[in-house]
PDB file of C-alpha atoms in Angstrom:
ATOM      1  CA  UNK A   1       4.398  12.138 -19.371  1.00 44.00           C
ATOM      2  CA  UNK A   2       2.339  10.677 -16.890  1.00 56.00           C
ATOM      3  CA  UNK A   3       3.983   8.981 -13.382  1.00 76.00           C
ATOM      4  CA  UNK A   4       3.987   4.971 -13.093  1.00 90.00           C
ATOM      5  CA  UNK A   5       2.047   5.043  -9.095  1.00 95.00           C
ATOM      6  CA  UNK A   6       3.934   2.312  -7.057  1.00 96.00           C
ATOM      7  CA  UNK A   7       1.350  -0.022  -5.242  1.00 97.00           C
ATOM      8  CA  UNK A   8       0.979   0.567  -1.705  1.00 98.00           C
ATOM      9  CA  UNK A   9       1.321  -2.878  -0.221  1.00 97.00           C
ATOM     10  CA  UNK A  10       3.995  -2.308   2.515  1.00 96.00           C
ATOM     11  CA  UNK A  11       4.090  -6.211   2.777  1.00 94.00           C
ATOM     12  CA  UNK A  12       2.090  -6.377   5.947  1.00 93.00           C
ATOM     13  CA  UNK A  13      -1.186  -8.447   4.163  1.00 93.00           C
ATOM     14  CA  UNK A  14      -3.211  -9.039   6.958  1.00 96.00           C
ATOM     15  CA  UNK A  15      -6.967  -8.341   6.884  1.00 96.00           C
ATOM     16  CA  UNK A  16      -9.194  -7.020   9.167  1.00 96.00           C
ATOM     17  CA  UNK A  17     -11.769  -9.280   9.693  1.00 97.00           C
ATOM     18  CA  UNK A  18     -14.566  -6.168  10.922  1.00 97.00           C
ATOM     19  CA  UNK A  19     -13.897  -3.608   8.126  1.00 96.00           C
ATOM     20  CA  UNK A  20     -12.121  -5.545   4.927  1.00 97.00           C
ATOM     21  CA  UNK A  21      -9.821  -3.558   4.956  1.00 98.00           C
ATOM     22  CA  UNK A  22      -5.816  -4.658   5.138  1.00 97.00           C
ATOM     23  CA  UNK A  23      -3.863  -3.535   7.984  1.00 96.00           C
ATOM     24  CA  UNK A  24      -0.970  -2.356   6.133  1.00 96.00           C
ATOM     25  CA  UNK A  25      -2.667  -0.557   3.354  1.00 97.00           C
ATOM     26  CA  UNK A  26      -5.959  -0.245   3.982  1.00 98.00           C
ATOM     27  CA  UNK A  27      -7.031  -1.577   0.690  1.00 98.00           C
ATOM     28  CA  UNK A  28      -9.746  -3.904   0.835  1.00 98.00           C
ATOM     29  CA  UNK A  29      -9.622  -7.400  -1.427  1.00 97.00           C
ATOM     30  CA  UNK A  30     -11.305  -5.886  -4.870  1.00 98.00           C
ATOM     31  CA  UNK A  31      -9.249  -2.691  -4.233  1.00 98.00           C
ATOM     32  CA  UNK A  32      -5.896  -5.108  -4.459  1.00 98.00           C
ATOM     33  CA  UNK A  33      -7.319  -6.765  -7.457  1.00 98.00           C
ATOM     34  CA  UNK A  34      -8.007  -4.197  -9.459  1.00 98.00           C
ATOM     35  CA  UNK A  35      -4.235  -2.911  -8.599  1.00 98.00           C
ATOM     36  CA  UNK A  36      -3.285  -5.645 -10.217  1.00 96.00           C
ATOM     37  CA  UNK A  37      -4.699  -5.568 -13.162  1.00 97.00           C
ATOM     38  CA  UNK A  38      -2.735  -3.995 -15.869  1.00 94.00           C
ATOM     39  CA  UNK A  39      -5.734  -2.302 -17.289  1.00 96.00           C
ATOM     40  CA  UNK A  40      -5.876   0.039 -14.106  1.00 97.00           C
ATOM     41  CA  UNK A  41      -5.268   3.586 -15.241  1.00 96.00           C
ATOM     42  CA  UNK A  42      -2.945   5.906 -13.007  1.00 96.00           C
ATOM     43  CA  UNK A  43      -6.123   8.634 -12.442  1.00 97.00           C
ATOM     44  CA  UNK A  44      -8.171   4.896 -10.667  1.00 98.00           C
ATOM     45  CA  UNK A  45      -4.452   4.779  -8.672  1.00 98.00           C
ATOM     46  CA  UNK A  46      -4.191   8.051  -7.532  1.00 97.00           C
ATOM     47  CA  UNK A  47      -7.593   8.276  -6.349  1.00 98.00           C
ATOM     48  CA  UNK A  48      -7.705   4.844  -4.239  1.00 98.00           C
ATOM     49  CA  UNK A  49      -4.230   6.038  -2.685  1.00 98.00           C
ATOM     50  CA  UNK A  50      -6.194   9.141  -1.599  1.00 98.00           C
ATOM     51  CA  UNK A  51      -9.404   7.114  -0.093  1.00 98.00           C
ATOM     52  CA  UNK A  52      -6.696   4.778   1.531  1.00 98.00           C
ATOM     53  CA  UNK A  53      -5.224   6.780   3.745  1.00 98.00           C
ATOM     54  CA  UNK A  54      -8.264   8.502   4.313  1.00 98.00           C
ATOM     55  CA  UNK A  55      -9.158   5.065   5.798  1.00 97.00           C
ATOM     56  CA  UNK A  56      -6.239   5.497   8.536  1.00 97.00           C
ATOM     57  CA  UNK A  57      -5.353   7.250  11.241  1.00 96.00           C
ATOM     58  CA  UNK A  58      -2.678   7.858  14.093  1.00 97.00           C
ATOM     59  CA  UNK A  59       0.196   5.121  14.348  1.00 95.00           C
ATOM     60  CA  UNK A  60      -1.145   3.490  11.080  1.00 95.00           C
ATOM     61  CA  UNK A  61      -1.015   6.217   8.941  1.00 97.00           C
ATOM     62  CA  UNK A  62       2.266   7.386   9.939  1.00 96.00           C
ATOM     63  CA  UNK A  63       3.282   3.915   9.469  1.00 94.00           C
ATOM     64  CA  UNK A  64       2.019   3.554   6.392  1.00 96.00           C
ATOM     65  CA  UNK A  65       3.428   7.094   4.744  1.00 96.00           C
ATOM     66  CA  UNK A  66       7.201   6.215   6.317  1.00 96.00           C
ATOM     67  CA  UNK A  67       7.243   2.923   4.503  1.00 95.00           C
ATOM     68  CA  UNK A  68       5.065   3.913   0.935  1.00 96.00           C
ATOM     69  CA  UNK A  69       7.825   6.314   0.959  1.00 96.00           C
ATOM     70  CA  UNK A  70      10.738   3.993   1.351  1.00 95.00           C
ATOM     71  CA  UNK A  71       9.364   1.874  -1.118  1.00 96.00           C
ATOM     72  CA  UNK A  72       9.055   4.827  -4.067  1.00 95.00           C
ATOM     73  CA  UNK A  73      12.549   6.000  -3.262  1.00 95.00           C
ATOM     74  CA  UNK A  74      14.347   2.403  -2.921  1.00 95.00           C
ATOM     75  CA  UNK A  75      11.906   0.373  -4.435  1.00 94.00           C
ATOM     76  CA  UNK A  76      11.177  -2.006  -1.386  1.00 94.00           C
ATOM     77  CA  UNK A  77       8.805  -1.670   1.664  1.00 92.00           C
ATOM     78  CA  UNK A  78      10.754  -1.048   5.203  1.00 92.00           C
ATOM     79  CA  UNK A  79       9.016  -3.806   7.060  1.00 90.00           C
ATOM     80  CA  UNK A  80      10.202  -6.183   3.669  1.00 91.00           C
ATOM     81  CA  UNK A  81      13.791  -5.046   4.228  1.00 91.00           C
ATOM     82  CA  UNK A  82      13.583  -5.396   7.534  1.00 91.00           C
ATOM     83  CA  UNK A  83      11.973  -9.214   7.312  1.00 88.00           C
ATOM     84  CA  UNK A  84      14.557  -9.940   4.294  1.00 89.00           C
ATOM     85  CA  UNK A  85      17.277  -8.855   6.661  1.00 90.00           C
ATOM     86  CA  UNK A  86      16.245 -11.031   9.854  1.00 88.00           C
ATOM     87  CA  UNK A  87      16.283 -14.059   7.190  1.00 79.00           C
ATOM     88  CA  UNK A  88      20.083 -13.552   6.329  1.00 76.00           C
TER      89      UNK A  88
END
């Protein structure tokens, strides 16, 4: 039985306008496409995560890992629950 891989968009969708790639993720623009697309096998997934946070370093990385992992485990991104909380 294989895994369903959770997207890592941590909801901070900014790009960098020197590499492509997003400052939350680290995904550039095609890479978030083909995320989308239901088509996308889980092997495509687990590879991109892998060449994704090769990308980062440092603050960024840790960043990133904290909140990827927040979102498999409650199923929402820490900087969108703290954003959805600031709204209420």
């Amino acid at each position: 039985m294989n895994k369903k891989i959770i997207s890592p968009c941590i909801s901070i969708c900014k790009t960098d306008p020197i590499t492509g790639y997003c400052y939350g993720c680290a995904r550039t623009d095609e890479e978030k496409e083909i995320w989308k697309n239901e088509k996308t096998n889980e092997e495509w997934k687990m590879k991109n995560l892998e060449i994704i946070t090769s990308r980062m370093k440092g603050w960024q990385l840790n960043t990133f890992k904290e909140s990827y992992d927040h979102k498999i485990k409650k199923g929402i991104s820490i900087f969108k629950k703290n954003f959805l909380q600031k709204k209420l």
